Amino acid sequence: MSEATIWYVAYTAAKAERRAAKALERVGFKTFAPVMRVTRQRRGRRFSADRLVFPRYLFVGMAPVCTWLAFREADGVLAVLSNDDRPLPVEASIIEGLRAAMAGGAFALRETEAIGPGSKVRIASGAFAGFEGVCTSALGDRRIEVVVKLFNQPTIVKIPLDGLINIGPSSATGHRSSPYRIDIGPARATGSRKAS
């Protein structure tokens, strides 16, 4: 990477990141779009795919010979991340850090493939974000019931699969990593409240 390269952020049209990158590279810009490797399981088959970490955003390295007109008029580019009409530069150390994180597998993600009854999960989004619990049953192929500790009571909540992170199999005798970890055994034995 050249010392003279200054990095900026381009905002692209929907699903046009690759098209914008090619257009910018043709006229001398460097581009970088961090991707994450996502592993899924659908209908018993496991597959991996790359997904953008920042959809619709593209880091663009501008050398002194490049022009703003070529940047802004590149196919697929809608805007340049700016403040008061002044493009905001991104420190090269941030680009280097993102590249290193990507190379080190920091963005690798396993989606819901092993989540099922008995799986220990962390809720990643919604009203219960941050809570940990244990899955009790699947509700079709998109939602699952999770027992969490709410107001010191085991409570069943229904969560979309894409809002869960698998953090391992349930263990009634495992160490407590969070105040929300509960023992699923007593919850079943004494009953629980249902929450929608």
PDB file of C-alpha atoms in Angstrom, residues 20-88:
ATOM      1  CA  ALA A  20     -18.423  -0.070  -8.169  1.00  0.00           C
ATOM      2  CA  ALA A  21     -15.105  -1.675  -7.171  1.00  0.00           C
ATOM      3  CA  LYS A  22     -14.398  -2.749 -10.756  1.00  0.00           C
ATOM      4  CA  ALA A  23     -15.303   0.694 -12.125  1.00  0.00           C
ATOM      5  CA  LEU A  24     -13.056   2.434  -9.587  1.00  0.00           C
ATOM      6  CA  GLU A  25     -10.137   0.034 -10.119  1.00  0.00           C
ATOM      7  CA  ARG A  26     -10.321   0.591 -13.902  1.00  0.00           C
ATOM      8  CA  VAL A  27      -9.511   4.288 -13.388  1.00  0.00           C
ATOM      9  CA  GLY A  28      -6.699   3.762 -10.848  1.00  0.00           C
ATOM     10  CA  PHE A  29      -8.330   3.569  -7.420  1.00  0.00           C
ATOM     11  CA  LYS A  30      -7.657   0.827  -4.866  1.00  0.00           C
ATOM     12  CA  THR A  31     -10.711  -0.757  -3.274  1.00  0.00           C
ATOM     13  CA  PHE A  32     -11.388  -2.866  -0.209  1.00  0.00           C
ATOM     14  CA  ALA A  33     -14.630  -4.431   0.977  1.00  0.00           C
ATOM     15  CA  PRO A  34     -14.229  -6.598   4.102  1.00  0.00           C
ATOM     16  CA  VAL A  35     -16.056  -9.905   3.835  1.00  0.00           C
ATOM     17  CA  MET A  36     -17.036 -12.515   6.372  1.00  0.00           C
ATOM     18  CA  ARG A  37     -17.220 -16.239   5.753  1.00  0.00           C
ATOM     19  CA  VAL A  38     -20.695 -17.467   6.736  1.00  0.00           C
ATOM     20  CA  THR A  39     -21.311 -21.177   7.226  1.00  0.00           C
ATOM     21  CA  ARG A  40     -24.920 -22.366   7.146  1.00  0.00           C
ATOM     22  CA  GLN A  41     -26.840 -25.547   7.129  1.00  0.00           C
ATOM     23  CA  ARG A  42     -30.017 -25.822   5.097  1.00  0.00           C
ATOM     24  CA  ARG A  43     -31.988 -29.036   4.658  1.00  0.00           C
ATOM     25  CA  GLY A  44     -29.110 -31.102   5.974  1.00  0.00           C
ATOM     26  CA  ARG A  45     -26.462 -29.577   3.699  1.00  0.00           C
ATOM     27  CA  ARG A  46     -23.678 -27.338   4.931  1.00  0.00           C
ATOM     28  CA  PHE A  47     -22.353 -24.560   2.730  1.00  0.00           C
ATOM     29  CA  SER A  48     -20.181 -21.482   3.107  1.00  0.00           C
ATOM     30  CA  ALA A  49     -20.459 -18.121   1.410  1.00  0.00           C
ATOM     31  CA  ASP A  50     -18.795 -14.722   1.674  1.00  0.00           C
ATOM     32  CA  ARG A  51     -20.913 -11.786   2.812  1.00  0.00           C
ATOM     33  CA  LEU A  52     -19.941  -8.161   3.071  1.00  0.00           C
ATOM     34  CA  VAL A  53     -19.261  -6.904   6.588  1.00  0.00           C
ATOM     35  CA  PHE A  54     -20.523  -3.443   5.572  1.00  0.00           C
ATOM     36  CA  PRO A  55     -23.126  -3.912   2.815  1.00  0.00           C
ATOM     37  CA  ARG A  56     -23.314  -0.962   0.368  1.00  0.00           C
ATOM     38  CA  TYR A  57     -20.040   0.532   1.643  1.00  0.00           C
ATOM     39  CA  LEU A  58     -16.669   0.284  -0.044  1.00  0.00           C
ATOM     40  CA  PHE A  59     -13.301   1.595   1.131  1.00  0.00           C
ATOM     41  CA  VAL A  60     -11.595   3.450  -1.706  1.00  0.00           C
ATOM     42  CA  GLY A  61      -7.887   4.274  -1.805  1.00  0.00           C
ATOM     43  CA  MET A  62      -7.210   7.461  -3.706  1.00  0.00           C
ATOM     44  CA  ALA A  63      -3.757   8.132  -5.129  1.00  0.00           C
ATOM     45  CA  PRO A  64      -2.717  11.689  -6.075  1.00  0.00           C
ATOM     46  CA  VAL A  65      -3.289  10.926  -9.781  1.00  0.00           C
ATOM     47  CA  CYS A  66      -6.980  10.050  -9.213  1.00  0.00           C
ATOM     48  CA  THR A  67      -9.738  12.651  -9.492  1.00  0.00           C
ATOM     49  CA  TRP A  68     -12.860  13.276  -7.435  1.00  0.00           C
ATOM     50  CA  LEU A  69     -14.909  13.365 -10.626  1.00  0.00           C
ATOM     51  CA  ALA A  70     -13.840   9.816 -11.504  1.00  0.00           C
ATOM     52  CA  PHE A  71     -14.616   8.730  -7.935  1.00  0.00           C
ATOM     53  CA  ARG A  72     -18.106  10.219  -7.791  1.00  0.00           C
ATOM     54  CA  GLU A  73     -19.091   9.190 -11.312  1.00  0.00           C
ATOM     55  CA  ALA A  74     -17.974   5.546 -11.059  1.00  0.00           C
ATOM     56  CA  ASP A  75     -20.711   3.077 -11.953  1.00  0.00           C
ATOM     57  CA  GLY A  76     -22.476   1.968  -8.775  1.00  0.00           C
ATOM     58  CA  VAL A  77     -21.176   4.771  -6.517  1.00  0.00           C
ATOM     59  CA  LEU A  78     -23.973   6.930  -5.108  1.00  0.00           C
ATOM     60  CA  ALA A  79     -22.034   9.099  -2.656  1.00  0.00           C
ATOM     61  CA  VAL A  80     -18.826   9.620  -0.720  1.00  0.00           C
ATOM     62  CA  LEU A  81     -19.035   9.548   3.084  1.00  0.00           C
ATOM     63  CA  SER A  82     -18.743  13.254   3.928  1.00  0.00           C
ATOM     64  CA  ASN A  83     -19.265  15.867   6.599  1.00  0.00           C
ATOM     65  CA  ASP A  84     -20.401  19.304   5.412  1.00  0.00           C
ATOM     66  CA  ASP A  85     -19.669  18.254   1.818  1.00  0.00           C
ATOM     67  CA  ARG A  86     -16.072  17.381   2.746  1.00  0.00           C
ATOM     68  CA  PRO A  87     -15.103  13.737   2.149  1.00  0.00           C
ATOM     69  CA  LEU A  88     -13.984  12.088   5.377  1.00  0.00           C
TER      70      LEU A  88
END
